Amino acid sequence: MSHQLPHILILMPDQQRADCLGAAGHPVIQTPNMDRLAREGMRFARACTVSPLCMPARASFVSGTYPHNHGMWNNAGELPARDETFFHHLQAAGYHTSYVGKSHFYEHRRIHMREREDYMHARGLDEVHETTGPWATCGTDSYMTDEWQAKGLLQKFRDDYARRRETGPCAVWPSPLPVEDHLDSYIGRQAVRWIEQYQGDKPVCLFVGFGGPHEPWDAPGDYATMYDPADMPPAIPATEPLVGIGKRAADMTTRGRIAGMSAEDIARLRANYYGKISLLDHWFGRILDAFEQRGWLDDTFVVFWSDHGEMLGDHGRLHKSVFYESALRVPLILRWPGRIPADQTSQALVENIDVFPTLLEAIGADPSPRCLGRSLWPVLRGEASAHREAVLSEVGNKTMILTERHKYALDSSGEGYLLFDLERDPREQVNWAGHPDVEWIESRLRDQLLVRLAQTQCRQPYPQPPA
């Protein structure tokens, strides 16, 4: 592989499901720019997050480690100062690194985000223009809330979100903000402006972290009515526990469901969620156009991924933090003309931390001794169709392993509470964990999970970030 340095563009929605792409065969959603990336690159149809929750997933993506390595199992704390990121390696290779939008590498508190810019620079970023995600914007200030304040929009936004909290998780109505001032439009506009104004002579790595389509269900303007609730695909139904399974497994099957959520509620929130994705798709197009106008796009390595999915009413649930496919699987598309084959779909099991070593190999950098991801280049070059025997994911001190056929998870006490046979039951309707008829399967999967945990302890010391 030639080591001429490409530009790098990383596009990350927050909480976008893997199936919410036209390229993935979705029957309703319109995502022409995301689909363009799929036509011009490789889509990993079975990509999974190593944590179905914002902060641990993001920390893992940039550090190449799992929650049990970096210690962030929930939306608390921050990416440890001692951890390297792939940004450090890119800087050492000669890149100018920039972050626009939501990073969530640290807890959002009642501060102005400019107060954490030194922390972000220490993570390997030369430039930072941060926002929070939707809900945190109610209490954390940023350059975006400064602009909203100047336009007389900030209190209107925060009052609207207070009303949504009072209404409950199925509150669905348009944002009071104009389309051009919506959170995701602000982030997209700042990214385009950065591309247009960059005057350096180094190759760039631009990471754009959008706030949507994360709830609440507040698509703005025409995007709020772009989709008819009557056209929405139905949710995967909730089921009752299988007789004979373990108590923890039975509790998991029913606990966490949203009481009183109707099919009509689900249809409305799905229509709004799809509208927010189409707004993001619009800004994907604007950002790609800006790269093209600079003459960069033909030699840009594009990464499109999301930190986790969204339940969207499946199994009677909303949001994430569970290991159902709806929350676990994420979009992952890699595009680099002439290096990555176009219009290809891989069925390999991959993890989001596999992007870290893939980027380093693309630029000819030495591998990180601490990163636990595996480079995707054997699949990208067509040398292999498989990538991993199993995917590991963790959240809230619970750990899951996903093989080609089975999904199995342990709780914090070490008890198995989730077991699905995805070959026979792809919609995850029957949880078998603790059932005597599958004891041998559960035993085998438990052993496989424990071996994987042992293999992913970081044996290398925490390195100093590359100079």
Coordinates of C-alpha atoms in Angstrom, one line a residue:
M1 CA 0.0 0.0 0.0
S2 CA 1.3 3.5 -0.9
H3 CA 1.8 5.7 2.1
Q4 CA 0.8 8.9 0.6
L5 CA -1.4 10.5 3.2
P6 CA -5.1 10.8 2.4
H7 CA -7.3 13.3 4.1
I8 CA -9.6 11.6 6.7
L9 CA -13.2 12.5 7.2
I10 CA -15.2 10.8 10.0
L11 CA -18.9 11.3 10.1
M12 CA -20.7 10.2 13.2
P13 CA -24.5 10.4 13.9
D14 CA -25.5 9.8 17.5
Q15 CA -27.8 6.8 17.9
Q16 CA -28.5 5.8 14.3
R17 CA -29.6 2.2 13.7
A18 CA -27.7 0.1 11.2
D19 CA -30.9 -0.6 9.3
C20 CA -31.9 3.0 8.8
L21 CA -30.2 3.4 5.5
G22 CA -31.6 3.1 2.0
A23 CA -28.4 1.1 1.2
A24 CA -29.4 -1.4 3.9
G25 CA -32.7 -2.0 2.2
H26 CA -34.9 0.2 4.4
P27 CA -38.3 0.4 2.8
V28 CA -39.0 4.1 3.7
I29 CA -36.1 6.2 4.7
Q30 CA -34.4 8.5 2.2
T31 CA -30.6 8.8 2.7
P32 CA -29.1 9.5 -0.8
N33 CA -25.8 10.8 0.5
M34 CA -25.2 8.0 3.0
D35 CA -26.2 5.6 0.2
R36 CA -23.6 7.4 -2.0
L37 CA -20.9 6.5 0.5
A38 CA -22.1 2.8 0.3
R39 CA -22.0 2.9 -3.5
E40 CA -18.5 4.3 -3.4
G41 CA -17.1 2.2 -0.6
M42 CA -17.7 -0.9 1.5
R43 CA -20.6 -1.2 4.0
F44 CA -20.1 -3.6 6.9
A45 CA -23.6 -5.0 7.4
R46 CA -22.8 -6.7 10.7
A47 CA -20.8 -4.0 12.4
C48 CA -21.5 -3.8 16.1
T49 CA -20.6 -1.3 18.8
V50 CA -18.5 -2.5 21.7
S51 CA -20.9 -0.6 24.0
P52 CA -24.5 0.4 23.2
L53 CA -24.2 3.7 25.1
C54 CA -22.7 7.0 24.1
M55 CA -19.6 7.7 26.3
P56 CA -18.2 4.2 26.5
A57 CA -18.7 3.6 22.8
R58 CA -17.0 6.9 21.9
A59 CA -14.1 6.3 24.3
S60 CA -13.6 2.9 22.8
F61 CA -13.7 4.1 19.2
V62 CA -10.9 6.6 19.7
S63 CA -8.8 4.6 22.1
G64 CA -9.1 1.2 20.5
T65 CA -10.0 -0.5 23.8
Y66 CA -13.1 -1.9 25.5
P67 CA -15.0 -0.5 28.5
H68 CA -13.3 -3.0 30.8
N69 CA -10.0 -1.4 29.7
H70 CA -10.8 2.3 29.9
G71 CA -13.2 1.9 32.8
M72 CA -16.2 3.8 31.3
W73 CA -19.1 1.4 31.5
N74 CA -21.8 4.2 31.7
N75 CA -22.2 7.9 30.8
A76 CA -20.0 9.0 33.6
G77 CA -16.3 10.0 34.1
E78 CA -14.1 10.7 31.1
L79 CA -11.6 9.1 28.8
P80 CA -8.6 8.7 31.0
A81 CA -5.8 11.2 30.5
R82 CA -3.3 8.4 30.2
D83 CA -5.0 6.8 27.2
E84 CA -3.7 7.4 23.7
T85 CA -6.1 8.0 20.9
F86 CA -5.7 7.5 17.1
F87 CA -5.6 11.3 16.9
H88 CA -2.2 11.2 18.6
H89 CA -0.9 8.8 15.9
L90 CA -2.4 11.0 13.1
Q91 CA -0.7 14.0 14.6
A92 CA 2.6 12.2 14.7
A93 CA 2.2 11.2 11.1
G94 CA 1.8 14.8 10.1
Y95 CA -2.0 15.4 10.2
H96 CA -3.9 18.5 11.4
T97 CA -6.7 17.1 13.5
S98 CA -10.0 18.8 14.1
Y99 CA -13.3 18.0 15.9
V100 CA -16.6 19.6 15.2
G101 CA -19.8 18.8 17.2
K102 CA -20.5 16.3 20.0
S103 CA -17.5 14.3 21.3
H104 CA -18.8 13.2 24.7
F105 CA -15.4 12.0 25.8
Y106 CA -16.2 13.5 29.2
E107 CA -19.3 14.2 31.3
H108 CA -21.3 17.2 30.3
R109 CA -21.8 19.5 33.3
R110 CA -23.1 23.0 33.9
I111 CA -20.1 24.7 32.3
H112 CA -19.2 26.3 29.0
M113 CA -17.5 23.8 26.8
R114 CA -14.6 26.1 26.1
E115 CA -13.5 25.2 29.6
R116 CA -12.6 21.7 28.5
E117 CA -10.7 22.6 25.3
D118 CA -7.4 21.9 27.0
Y119 CA -8.6 18.4 27.8
M120 CA -9.6 17.9 24.1
H121 CA -6.3 19.2 22.8
A122 CA -4.6 16.7 25.1
R123 CA -6.6 13.9 23.4
G124 CA -4.7 14.6 20.2
L125 CA -6.9 17.4 18.6
D126 CA -5.4 20.5 17.2
E127 CA -8.8 22.3 16.8
V128 CA -12.0 21.8 18.7
H129 CA -15.5 23.3 18.1
E130 CA -17.7 21.3 20.5
T131 CA -21.4 21.1 21.2
T132 CA -23.3 18.7 23.5
G133 CA -26.0 16.4 22.2
P134 CA -29.7 17.4 22.4
W135 CA -30.6 16.8 26.1
A136 CA -27.3 18.0 27.6
T137 CA -27.8 21.3 25.7
C138 CA -30.3 22.2 28.4
G139 CA -27.6 22.6 31.0
T140 CA -24.2 22.8 29.2
D141 CA -23.3 25.9 27.2
S142 CA -21.2 26.0 24.0
Y143 CA -20.5 28.3 21.1
M144 CA -23.8 27.0 19.7
T145 CA -25.9 28.1 22.7
D146 CA -24.1 31.5 22.5
E147 CA -25.4 31.8 19.0
W148 CA -28.9 30.7 20.0
Q149 CA -28.8 33.2 22.9
A150 CA -27.9 36.0 20.5
K151 CA -30.7 35.0 18.2
G152 CA -33.3 34.8 21.0
L153 CA -33.7 31.0 20.5
L154 CA -32.0 29.5 23.6
Q155 CA -34.8 29.9 26.1
K156 CA -37.3 28.8 23.5
F157 CA -35.3 25.6 23.0
R158 CA -34.9 24.9 26.7
D159 CA -38.6 25.6 27.5
D160 CA -39.5 23.1 24.8
Y161 CA -37.3 20.4 26.2
A162 CA -38.7 21.0 29.7
R163 CA -42.2 20.4 28.2
R164 CA -41.0 17.2 26.5
R165 CA -39.6 15.9 29.8
E166 CA -43.0 16.5 31.5
T167 CA -44.8 14.8 28.6
G168 CA -42.7 11.6 28.7
P169 CA -40.6 9.5 26.4
C170 CA -43.1 9.5 23.5
A171 CA -43.3 13.2 23.2
V172 CA -43.3 13.9 19.5
W173 CA -43.6 17.3 17.9
P174 CA -41.5 19.5 15.7
S175 CA -38.6 21.5 17.1
P176 CA -39.4 25.2 17.8
L177 CA -36.1 26.1 16.1
P178 CA -35.9 26.8 12.3
V179 CA -34.2 24.1 10.3
E180 CA -31.1 26.3 9.7
D181 CA -30.7 26.7 13.5
H182 CA -31.3 23.1 14.6
L183 CA -28.5 21.5 16.5
D184 CA -27.5 19.3 13.6
S185 CA -27.6 22.1 11.1
Y186 CA -25.3 24.2 13.4
I187 CA -22.8 21.3 13.5
G188 CA -23.0 20.7 9.8
R189 CA -22.6 24.4 9.0
Q190 CA -19.6 24.7 11.2
A191 CA -18.0 21.6 9.6
V192 CA -18.5 23.1 6.1
R193 CA -17.1 26.4 7.3
W194 CA -14.0 24.7 8.7
I195 CA -13.4 22.9 5.4
E196 CA -13.8 26.1 3.4
Q197 CA -11.5 28.1 5.6
Y198 CA -8.7 25.6 6.3
Q199 CA -5.4 27.1 5.0
G200 CA -2.8 24.7 6.4
D201 CA -0.5 22.6 4.3
K202 CA -1.0 19.4 6.3
P203 CA -3.5 16.6 5.4
V204 CA -6.6 16.9 7.6
C205 CA -8.5 14.6 9.8
L206 CA -11.9 16.1 10.4
F207 CA -14.2 14.4 12.9
V208 CA -17.9 15.6 12.7
G209 CA -20.0 14.4 15.6
F210 CA -23.7 15.1 15.1
G211 CA -26.2 15.2 17.9
G212 CA -29.0 13.5 16.0
P213 CA -31.0 11.4 15.4
H214 CA -30.7 10.9 19.2
E215 CA -34.0 11.6 21.0
P216 CA -36.1 13.6 21.7
W217 CA -38.2 13.3 18.7
D218 CA -37.8 17.0 17.5
A219 CA -37.1 17.0 13.8
P220 CA -37.4 20.6 12.5
G221 CA -39.5 22.2 9.8
D222 CA -40.3 20.1 6.8
Y223 CA -38.2 17.2 8.2
A224 CA -40.9 16.7 10.9
T225 CA -43.5 15.9 8.3
M226 CA -41.3 14.3 5.7
Y227 CA -42.5 10.8 6.6
D228 CA -46.1 9.6 7.2
P229 CA -46.5 7.6 10.4
A230 CA -48.9 5.4 8.4
D231 CA -46.0 4.2 6.3
M232 CA -43.7 3.2 9.2
P233 CA -42.5 -0.4 9.4
P234 CA -43.9 -2.0 12.6
A235 CA -41.8 -2.6 15.6
I236 CA -40.5 -6.1 16.6
P237 CA -43.1 -7.2 19.2
A238 CA -42.4 -7.7 22.9
T239 CA -42.8 -11.2 24.1
E240 CA -43.3 -13.0 27.4
P241 CA -40.5 -15.0 29.1
L242 CA -40.1 -18.6 28.0
V243 CA -41.2 -21.0 30.7
G244 CA -38.2 -22.6 32.4
I245 CA -35.6 -19.9 31.9
G246 CA -33.6 -18.3 34.7
K247 CA -35.1 -15.5 36.8
R248 CA -32.6 -12.9 35.6
A249 CA -33.4 -13.8 32.0
A250 CA -37.1 -13.6 32.7
D251 CA -36.7 -10.2 34.3
M252 CA -34.6 -9.0 31.4
T253 CA -37.3 -10.0 28.9
T254 CA -39.9 -7.6 30.5
R255 CA -37.9 -5.0 32.5
G256 CA -37.2 -1.8 30.6
R257 CA -40.4 -1.7 28.5
I258 CA -42.1 1.6 28.1
A259 CA -45.5 1.4 29.8
G260 CA -48.4 2.6 27.7
M261 CA -46.5 3.0 24.5
S262 CA -48.9 2.3 21.6
A263 CA -48.3 1.3 18.0
E264 CA -49.4 4.8 17.1
D265 CA -46.8 6.3 19.4
I266 CA -44.1 4.1 17.8
A267 CA -45.2 5.1 14.3
R268 CA -45.0 8.8 15.2
L269 CA -41.6 8.7 16.8
R270 CA -40.2 6.6 14.0
A271 CA -41.4 9.1 11.4
N272 CA -39.7 11.9 13.4
Y273 CA -36.5 9.9 13.9
Y274 CA -36.3 9.2 10.1
G275 CA -36.8 12.9 9.5
K276 CA -33.8 13.7 11.7
I277 CA -31.7 11.1 9.8
S278 CA -32.7 12.8 6.5
L279 CA -31.6 16.1 7.9
L280 CA -28.2 14.5 8.8
D281 CA -28.1 13.1 5.3
H282 CA -28.5 16.6 3.9
W283 CA -25.5 17.8 5.8
F284 CA -23.5 14.7 4.8
G285 CA -24.0 15.9 1.3
R286 CA -23.0 19.4 2.1
I287 CA -19.8 18.2 3.8
L288 CA -18.9 15.9 0.9
D289 CA -19.5 18.8 -1.5
A290 CA -17.2 21.0 0.5
F291 CA -14.5 18.4 0.3
E292 CA -15.0 18.1 -3.5
Q293 CA -14.8 21.9 -4.0
R294 CA -11.5 21.9 -2.2
G295 CA -10.3 19.2 -4.6
W296 CA -9.9 16.7 -1.7
L297 CA -12.6 14.2 -2.1
D298 CA -10.9 11.8 -4.5
D299 CA -8.2 11.2 -2.0
T300 CA -10.2 11.2 1.2
F301 CA -10.7 8.2 3.5
V302 CA -14.3 8.6 4.7
V303 CA -15.5 6.7 7.8
F304 CA -19.3 6.7 8.5
W305 CA -20.3 5.1 11.8
S306 CA -22.6 5.6 14.8
D307 CA -21.9 5.0 18.4
H308 CA -24.9 2.7 18.9
G309 CA -28.4 2.1 17.6
E310 CA -31.9 2.9 18.9
M311 CA -34.7 0.5 20.0
L312 CA -37.4 2.6 18.3
G313 CA -40.2 0.6 20.0
D314 CA -38.7 -2.8 19.3
H315 CA -39.4 -5.3 22.1
G316 CA -41.4 -2.5 23.8
R317 CA -38.4 -0.4 24.4
L318 CA -36.8 2.9 23.5
H319 CA -33.2 4.2 23.4
K320 CA -30.3 1.9 24.0
S321 CA -28.1 0.3 26.8
V322 CA -29.3 -3.2 25.9
F323 CA -27.8 -5.9 23.6
Y324 CA -30.7 -6.3 21.3
E325 CA -29.7 -6.0 17.6
S326 CA -31.6 -2.7 17.3
A327 CA -29.2 -1.1 19.8
L328 CA -26.1 -3.2 19.2
R329 CA -25.7 -2.9 15.4
V330 CA -24.4 0.3 13.8
P331 CA -23.8 1.6 10.3
L332 CA -20.2 1.4 9.2
I333 CA -19.1 2.4 5.8
L334 CA -15.5 3.0 4.6
R335 CA -14.8 4.9 1.4
W336 CA -11.4 5.6 -0.3
P337 CA -11.5 5.7 -4.1
G338 CA -9.0 3.4 -5.7
R339 CA -8.1 1.7 -2.4
I340 CA -11.4 0.4 -1.1
P341 CA -13.6 -1.4 -3.6
A342 CA -16.8 0.4 -4.5
D343 CA -20.4 -0.8 -4.0
Q344 CA -19.4 -3.8 -1.7
T345 CA -21.1 -5.2 1.3
S346 CA -19.3 -7.3 3.9
Q347 CA -21.1 -9.7 6.2
A348 CA -18.0 -10.1 8.4
L349 CA -18.5 -9.6 12.2
V350 CA -16.6 -6.4 13.0
E351 CA -16.4 -4.0 16.0
N352 CA -16.3 -0.2 15.9
I353 CA -12.8 -0.3 17.5
D354 CA -11.5 -2.0 14.3
V355 CA -11.5 1.4 12.6
F356 CA -8.5 2.6 14.7
P357 CA -5.9 0.1 13.3
T358 CA -7.5 0.4 9.9
L359 CA -6.7 4.1 9.8
L360 CA -3.1 3.5 11.0
E361 CA -2.5 0.9 8.3
A362 CA -4.0 3.2 5.7
I363 CA -1.4 5.9 6.4
G364 CA 1.5 3.5 6.9
A365 CA 1.8 4.2 10.6
D366 CA 3.1 1.6 13.1
P367 CA 0.4 -0.3 14.9
S368 CA -0.5 0.9 18.4
P369 CA 0.7 -1.6 21.1
R370 CA -2.4 -0.9 23.2
C371 CA -5.1 -0.9 20.6
L372 CA -7.3 -4.1 20.7
G373 CA -9.0 -3.5 17.4
R374 CA -8.1 -5.5 14.3
S375 CA -7.4 -3.9 11.0
L376 CA -10.1 -4.3 8.4
W377 CA -7.7 -4.2 5.5
P378 CA -7.8 -8.0 4.8
V379 CA -11.5 -7.7 4.2
L380 CA -11.2 -4.4 2.3
R381 CA -8.5 -5.9 0.0
G382 CA -10.6 -9.0 -0.6
E383 CA -8.1 -11.3 1.1
A384 CA -10.6 -12.5 3.6
S385 CA -14.4 -12.6 4.0
A386 CA -14.5 -13.3 7.7
H387 CA -12.9 -10.9 10.3
R388 CA -13.8 -12.0 13.8
E389 CA -15.2 -15.2 15.3
A390 CA -17.1 -13.2 17.8
V391 CA -18.0 -9.6 18.8
L392 CA -17.6 -8.4 22.4
S393 CA -19.8 -5.6 23.8
E394 CA -20.2 -4.2 27.4
V395 CA -22.4 -1.7 29.2
G396 CA -23.3 -1.1 32.8
N397 CA -21.1 -4.0 34.0
K398 CA -22.8 -6.4 31.7
T399 CA -20.9 -8.2 29.0
M400 CA -22.1 -9.9 25.8
I401 CA -20.5 -12.1 23.1
L402 CA -22.0 -12.4 19.6
T403 CA -20.9 -15.3 17.4
E404 CA -22.1 -16.1 13.9
R405 CA -25.2 -17.8 15.4
H406 CA -25.6 -17.0 19.1
K407 CA -25.7 -14.0 21.4
Y408 CA -25.0 -14.5 25.0
A409 CA -24.6 -12.1 27.9
L410 CA -23.6 -12.2 31.6
D411 CA -24.7 -9.7 34.2
S412 CA -22.4 -8.0 36.8
S413 CA -22.8 -11.1 39.1
G414 CA -21.6 -13.5 36.4
E415 CA -25.1 -14.9 35.8
G416 CA -26.2 -15.6 32.2
Y417 CA -29.3 -13.6 31.5
L418 CA -29.6 -13.4 27.7
L419 CA -29.2 -16.2 25.0
F420 CA -30.6 -15.9 21.5
D421 CA -30.2 -18.2 18.6
L422 CA -30.1 -15.7 15.8
E423 CA -30.1 -18.3 13.0
R424 CA -33.5 -19.6 14.1
D425 CA -34.7 -16.4 15.8
P426 CA -33.3 -13.3 14.0
R427 CA -35.9 -11.1 15.6
E428 CA -34.8 -12.2 19.1
Q429 CA -38.2 -13.3 20.3
V430 CA -37.2 -16.2 22.6
N431 CA -34.6 -15.7 25.3
W432 CA -33.2 -19.2 26.4
A433 CA -30.8 -18.2 29.1
G434 CA -30.9 -20.6 32.0
H435 CA -33.2 -23.1 30.3
P436 CA -32.0 -26.7 30.9
D437 CA -32.5 -27.7 27.3
V438 CA -29.6 -25.4 26.2
E439 CA -27.3 -25.8 29.1
W440 CA -24.5 -27.2 26.9
I441 CA -24.8 -24.2 24.5
E442 CA -24.7 -21.7 27.4
S443 CA -21.7 -23.4 28.9
R444 CA -19.8 -23.2 25.7
L445 CA -20.7 -19.6 25.1
R446 CA -19.7 -18.7 28.7
D447 CA -16.3 -20.3 28.2
Q448 CA -15.9 -18.4 24.9
L449 CA -16.8 -15.1 26.6
L450 CA -14.5 -15.6 29.5
V451 CA -11.6 -16.5 27.2
R452 CA -12.3 -13.4 25.1
L453 CA -12.2 -11.2 28.3
A454 CA -8.9 -12.8 29.3
Q455 CA -7.5 -12.1 25.8
T456 CA -8.5 -8.5 25.8
Q457 CA -6.8 -7.4 29.0
C458 CA -4.3 -4.8 27.9
R459 CA -0.9 -6.3 28.5
Q460 CA 1.0 -3.3 27.2
P461 CA 1.6 -0.5 29.6
Y462 CA -0.2 2.8 29.0
P463 CA 2.0 4.5 26.4
Q464 CA 2.9 8.1 26.2
P465 CA 1.0 9.5 23.2
P466 CA 3.2 9.5 20.1
A467 CA 5.4 12.7 19.9

